[in-house]
Coordinates of N, CA and C and ligand atoms in Angstrom, one line a residue:
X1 N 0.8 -1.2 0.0 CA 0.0 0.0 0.0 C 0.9 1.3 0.0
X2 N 0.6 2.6 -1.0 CA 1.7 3.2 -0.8 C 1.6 4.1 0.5
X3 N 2.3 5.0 0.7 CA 2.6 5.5 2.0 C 1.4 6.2 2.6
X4 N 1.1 7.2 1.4 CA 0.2 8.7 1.6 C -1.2 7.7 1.3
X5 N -1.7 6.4 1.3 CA -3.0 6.2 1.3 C -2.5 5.9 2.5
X6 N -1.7 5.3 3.3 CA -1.6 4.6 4.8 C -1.9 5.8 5.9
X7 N -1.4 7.0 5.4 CA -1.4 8.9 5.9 C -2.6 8.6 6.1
X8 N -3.5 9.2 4.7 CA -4.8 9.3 5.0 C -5.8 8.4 5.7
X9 N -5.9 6.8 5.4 CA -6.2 6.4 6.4 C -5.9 6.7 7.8
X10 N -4.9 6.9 8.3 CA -4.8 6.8 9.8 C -5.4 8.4 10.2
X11 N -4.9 9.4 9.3 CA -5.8 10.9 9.3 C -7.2 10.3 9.9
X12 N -8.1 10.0 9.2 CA -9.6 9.5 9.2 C -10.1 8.6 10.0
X13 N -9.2 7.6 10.3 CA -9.6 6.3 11.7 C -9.5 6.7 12.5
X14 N -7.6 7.4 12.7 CA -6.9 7.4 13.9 C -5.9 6.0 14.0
X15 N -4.9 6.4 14.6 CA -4.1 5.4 14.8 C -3.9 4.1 15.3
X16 N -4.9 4.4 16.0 CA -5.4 3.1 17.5 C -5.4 3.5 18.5
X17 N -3.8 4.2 19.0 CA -3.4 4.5 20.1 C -3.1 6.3 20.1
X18 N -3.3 6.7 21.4 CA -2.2 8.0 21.0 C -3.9 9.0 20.4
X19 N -4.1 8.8 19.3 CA -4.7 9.8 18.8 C -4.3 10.4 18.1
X20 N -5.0 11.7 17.1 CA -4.4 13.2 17.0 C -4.5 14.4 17.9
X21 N -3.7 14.7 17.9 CA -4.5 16.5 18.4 C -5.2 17.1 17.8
X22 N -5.1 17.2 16.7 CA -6.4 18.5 16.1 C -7.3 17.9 15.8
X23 N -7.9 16.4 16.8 CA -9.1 16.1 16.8 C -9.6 16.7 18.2
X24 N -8.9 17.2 19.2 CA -9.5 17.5 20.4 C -10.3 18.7 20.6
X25 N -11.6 18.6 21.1 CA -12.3 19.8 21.5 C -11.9 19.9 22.6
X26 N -12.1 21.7 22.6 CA -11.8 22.3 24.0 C -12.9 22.7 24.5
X27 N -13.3 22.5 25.9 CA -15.3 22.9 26.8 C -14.1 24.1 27.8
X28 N -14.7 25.2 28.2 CA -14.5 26.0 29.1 C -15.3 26.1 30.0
X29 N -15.3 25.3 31.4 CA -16.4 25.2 32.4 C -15.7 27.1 33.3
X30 N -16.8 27.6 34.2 CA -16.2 28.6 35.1 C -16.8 28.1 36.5
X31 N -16.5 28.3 37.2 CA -16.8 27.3 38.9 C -17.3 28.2 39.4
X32 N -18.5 28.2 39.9 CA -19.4 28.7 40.7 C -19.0 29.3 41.9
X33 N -18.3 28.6 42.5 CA -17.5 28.9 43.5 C -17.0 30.1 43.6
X34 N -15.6 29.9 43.0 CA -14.1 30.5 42.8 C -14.1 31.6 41.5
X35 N -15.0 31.4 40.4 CA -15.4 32.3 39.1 C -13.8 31.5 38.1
X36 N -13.1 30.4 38.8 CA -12.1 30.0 37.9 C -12.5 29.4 36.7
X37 N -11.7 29.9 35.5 CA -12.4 29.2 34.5 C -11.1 27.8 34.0
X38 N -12.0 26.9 33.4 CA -10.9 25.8 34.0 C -10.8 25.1 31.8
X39 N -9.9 25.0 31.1 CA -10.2 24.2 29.8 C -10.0 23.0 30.2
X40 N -10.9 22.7 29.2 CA -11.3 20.9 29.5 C -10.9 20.2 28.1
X41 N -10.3 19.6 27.8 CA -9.5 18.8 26.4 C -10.4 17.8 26.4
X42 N -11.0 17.7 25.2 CA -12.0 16.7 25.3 C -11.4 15.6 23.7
X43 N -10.5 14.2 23.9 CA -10.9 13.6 22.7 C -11.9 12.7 22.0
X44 N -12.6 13.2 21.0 CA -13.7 12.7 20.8 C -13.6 10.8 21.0
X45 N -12.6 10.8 20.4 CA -12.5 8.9 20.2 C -12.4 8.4 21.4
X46 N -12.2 9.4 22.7 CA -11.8 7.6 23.4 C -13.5 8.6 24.8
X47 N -13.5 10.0 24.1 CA -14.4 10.5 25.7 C -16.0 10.6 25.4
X48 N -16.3 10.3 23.7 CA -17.8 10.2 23.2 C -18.3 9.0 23.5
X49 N -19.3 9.2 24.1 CA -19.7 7.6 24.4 C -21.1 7.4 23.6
X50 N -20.8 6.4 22.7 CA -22.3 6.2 21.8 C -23.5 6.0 22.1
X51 N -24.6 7.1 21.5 CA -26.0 6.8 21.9 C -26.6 6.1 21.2
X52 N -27.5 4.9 21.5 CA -27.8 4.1 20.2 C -29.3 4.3 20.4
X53 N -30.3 4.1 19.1 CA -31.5 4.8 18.7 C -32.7 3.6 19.1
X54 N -33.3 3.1 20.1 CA -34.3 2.1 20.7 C -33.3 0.7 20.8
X55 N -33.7 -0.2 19.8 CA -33.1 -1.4 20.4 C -32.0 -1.7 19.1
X56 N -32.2 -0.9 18.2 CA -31.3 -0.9 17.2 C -29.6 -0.7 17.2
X57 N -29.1 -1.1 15.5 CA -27.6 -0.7 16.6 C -27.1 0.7 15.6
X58 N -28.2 1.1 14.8 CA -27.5 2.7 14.3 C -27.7 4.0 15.5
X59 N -26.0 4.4 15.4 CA -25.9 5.6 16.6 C -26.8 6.9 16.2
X60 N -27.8 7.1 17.6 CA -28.5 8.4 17.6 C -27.9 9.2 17.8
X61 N -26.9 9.5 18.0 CA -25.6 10.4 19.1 C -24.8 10.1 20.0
X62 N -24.4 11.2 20.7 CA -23.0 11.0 21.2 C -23.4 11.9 22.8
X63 N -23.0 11.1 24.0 CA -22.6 12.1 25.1 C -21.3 12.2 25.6
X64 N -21.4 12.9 26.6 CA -20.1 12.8 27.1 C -20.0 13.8 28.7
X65 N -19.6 13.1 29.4 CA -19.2 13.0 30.5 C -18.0 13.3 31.1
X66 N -17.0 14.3 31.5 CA -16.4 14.8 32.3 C -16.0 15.1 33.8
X67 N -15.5 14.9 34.7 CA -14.8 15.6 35.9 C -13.7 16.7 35.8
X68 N -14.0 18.0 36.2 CA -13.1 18.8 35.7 C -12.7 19.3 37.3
X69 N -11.3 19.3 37.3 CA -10.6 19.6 38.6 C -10.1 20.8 38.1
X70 N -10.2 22.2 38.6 CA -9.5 23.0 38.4 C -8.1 23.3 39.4
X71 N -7.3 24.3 39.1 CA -5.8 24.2 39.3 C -5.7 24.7 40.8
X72 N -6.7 24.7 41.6 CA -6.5 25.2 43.0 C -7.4 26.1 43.2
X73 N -8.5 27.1 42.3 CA -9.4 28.5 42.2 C -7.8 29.6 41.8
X74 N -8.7 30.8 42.0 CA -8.0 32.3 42.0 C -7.2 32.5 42.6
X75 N -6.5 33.5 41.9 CA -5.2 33.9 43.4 C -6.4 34.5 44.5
X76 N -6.2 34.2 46.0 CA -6.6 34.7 46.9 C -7.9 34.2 47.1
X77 N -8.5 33.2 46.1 CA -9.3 32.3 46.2 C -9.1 30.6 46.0
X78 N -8.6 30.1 47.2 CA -8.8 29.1 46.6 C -9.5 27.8 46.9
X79 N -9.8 26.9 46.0 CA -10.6 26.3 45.3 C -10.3 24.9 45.2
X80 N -11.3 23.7 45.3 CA -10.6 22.7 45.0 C -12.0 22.1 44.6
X81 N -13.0 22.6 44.1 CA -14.4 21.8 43.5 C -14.2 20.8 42.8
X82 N -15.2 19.7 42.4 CA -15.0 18.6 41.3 C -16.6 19.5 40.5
X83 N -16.0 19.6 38.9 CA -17.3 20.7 38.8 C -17.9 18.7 37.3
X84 N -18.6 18.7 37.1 CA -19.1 17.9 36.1 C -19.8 18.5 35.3
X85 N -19.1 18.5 34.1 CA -19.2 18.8 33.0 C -20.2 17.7 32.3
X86 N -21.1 17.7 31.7 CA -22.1 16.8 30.5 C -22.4 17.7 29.5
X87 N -22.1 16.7 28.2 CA -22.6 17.3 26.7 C -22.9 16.5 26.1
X88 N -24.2 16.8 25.0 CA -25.0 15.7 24.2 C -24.4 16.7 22.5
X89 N -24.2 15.2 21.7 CA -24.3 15.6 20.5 C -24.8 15.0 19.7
X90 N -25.3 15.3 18.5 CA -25.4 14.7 17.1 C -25.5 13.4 17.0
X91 N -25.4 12.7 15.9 CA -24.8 11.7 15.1 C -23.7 12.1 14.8
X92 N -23.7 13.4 14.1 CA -22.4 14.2 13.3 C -21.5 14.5 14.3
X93 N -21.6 14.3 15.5 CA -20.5 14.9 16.5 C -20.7 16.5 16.2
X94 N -22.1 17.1 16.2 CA -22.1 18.5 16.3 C -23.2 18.8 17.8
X95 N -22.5 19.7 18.5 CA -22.7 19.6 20.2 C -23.8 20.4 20.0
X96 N -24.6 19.6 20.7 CA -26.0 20.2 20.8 C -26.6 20.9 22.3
X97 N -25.8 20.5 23.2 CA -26.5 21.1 24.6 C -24.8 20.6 25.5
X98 N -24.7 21.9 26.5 CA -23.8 21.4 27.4 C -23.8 21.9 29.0
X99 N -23.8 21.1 29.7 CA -24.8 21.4 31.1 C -23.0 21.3 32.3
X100 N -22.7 22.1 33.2 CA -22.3 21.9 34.0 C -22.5 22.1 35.4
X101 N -22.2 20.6 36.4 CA -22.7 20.7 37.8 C -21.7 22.1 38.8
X102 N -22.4 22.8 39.3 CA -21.1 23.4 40.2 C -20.9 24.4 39.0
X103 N -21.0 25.0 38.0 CA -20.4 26.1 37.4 C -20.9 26.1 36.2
X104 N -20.6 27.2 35.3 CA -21.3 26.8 33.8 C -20.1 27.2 32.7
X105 N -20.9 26.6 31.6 CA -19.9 26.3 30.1 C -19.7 28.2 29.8
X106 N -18.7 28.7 29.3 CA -18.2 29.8 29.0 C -17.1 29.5 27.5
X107 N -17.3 30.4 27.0 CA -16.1 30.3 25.9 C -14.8 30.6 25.9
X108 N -14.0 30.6 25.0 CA -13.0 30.4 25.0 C -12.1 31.7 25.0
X109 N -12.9 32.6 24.3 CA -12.7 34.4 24.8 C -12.6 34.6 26.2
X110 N -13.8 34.3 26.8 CA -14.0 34.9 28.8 C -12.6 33.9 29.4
X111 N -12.1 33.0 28.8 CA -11.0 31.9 29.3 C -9.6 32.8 29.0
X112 N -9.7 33.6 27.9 CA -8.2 33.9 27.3 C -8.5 35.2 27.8
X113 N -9.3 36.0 28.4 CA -9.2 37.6 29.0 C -9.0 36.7 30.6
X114 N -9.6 35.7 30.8 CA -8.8 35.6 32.8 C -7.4 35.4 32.6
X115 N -7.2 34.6 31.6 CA -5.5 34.6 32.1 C -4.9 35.5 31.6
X116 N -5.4 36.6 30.7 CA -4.5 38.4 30.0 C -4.7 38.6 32.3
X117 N -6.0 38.8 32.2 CA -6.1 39.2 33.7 C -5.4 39.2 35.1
X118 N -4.8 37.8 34.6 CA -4.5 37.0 36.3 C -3.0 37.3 36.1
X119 N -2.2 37.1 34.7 CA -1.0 37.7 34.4 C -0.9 39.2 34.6
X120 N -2.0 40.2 34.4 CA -2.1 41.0 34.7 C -1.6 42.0 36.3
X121 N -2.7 41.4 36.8 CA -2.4 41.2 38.2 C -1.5 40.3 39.7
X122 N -0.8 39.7 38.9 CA 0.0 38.6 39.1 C 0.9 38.4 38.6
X123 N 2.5 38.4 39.1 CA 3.3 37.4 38.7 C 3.2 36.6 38.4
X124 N 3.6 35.9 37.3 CA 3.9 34.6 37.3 C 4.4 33.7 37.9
X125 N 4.6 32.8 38.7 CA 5.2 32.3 39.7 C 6.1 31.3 39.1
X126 N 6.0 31.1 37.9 CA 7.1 30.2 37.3 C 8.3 30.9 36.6
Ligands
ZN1 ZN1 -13.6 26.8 42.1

């Protein structure tokens, strides 16, 4: 088989093991608590768990289920919640609802102004 069909295969299955990266979604939970907003790396292949349609075996969609531990809360707040993240999708793997226990889903904007912010106001300790 030549090389670049073996590529694109493994591009499209996956390798087995390992994965890709630029298949991973990223969820932005913020904790109720502490206001920490925490990214959550989600890979579809091993963290979607198949919804199947009555007794049949074609998939109705996809959930998925997380525990997100954030890194301690805020400076001067801290934090050690287990927040639970849940998301339902598609067939297509297109996310249709996303519910978090303990805090809620926020984007990836309000996630990239807390850390301009916390660098802001904070050294970096590393
Ligand atoms: Zn917190």
């Amino acid at each position: 088989m030549p090389s670049w069909i073996q590529r694109v295969l493994s591009a499209v299955f996956g390798s087995g093991s390992g994965g890709s990266a630029d298949e991973a979604l990223w969820f932005y939970v913020k904790c109720n608590a502490c206001g920490e907003i925490i990214p959550v790396r989600v890979n579809p292949a091993s963290d979607l768990i198949q919804e199947f349609e009555g007794a049949g075996d074609s998939v109705s969609g996809y959930s998925l289920h997380k525990e997100v531990m954030g890194r301690g809360g805020r400076p001067g707040r801290p934090c050690f919640r287990l927040l639970q993240l849940d998301a339902d999708f598609d067939k297509r793997r297109q996310l249709l609802d996303v519910r978090v226990d303990g805090g809620e889903p926020v984007d990836q904007a309000a996630y990239a102004s807390q850390q301009q912010q916390e660098s802001a106001d904070d050294r970096p300790s590393e």
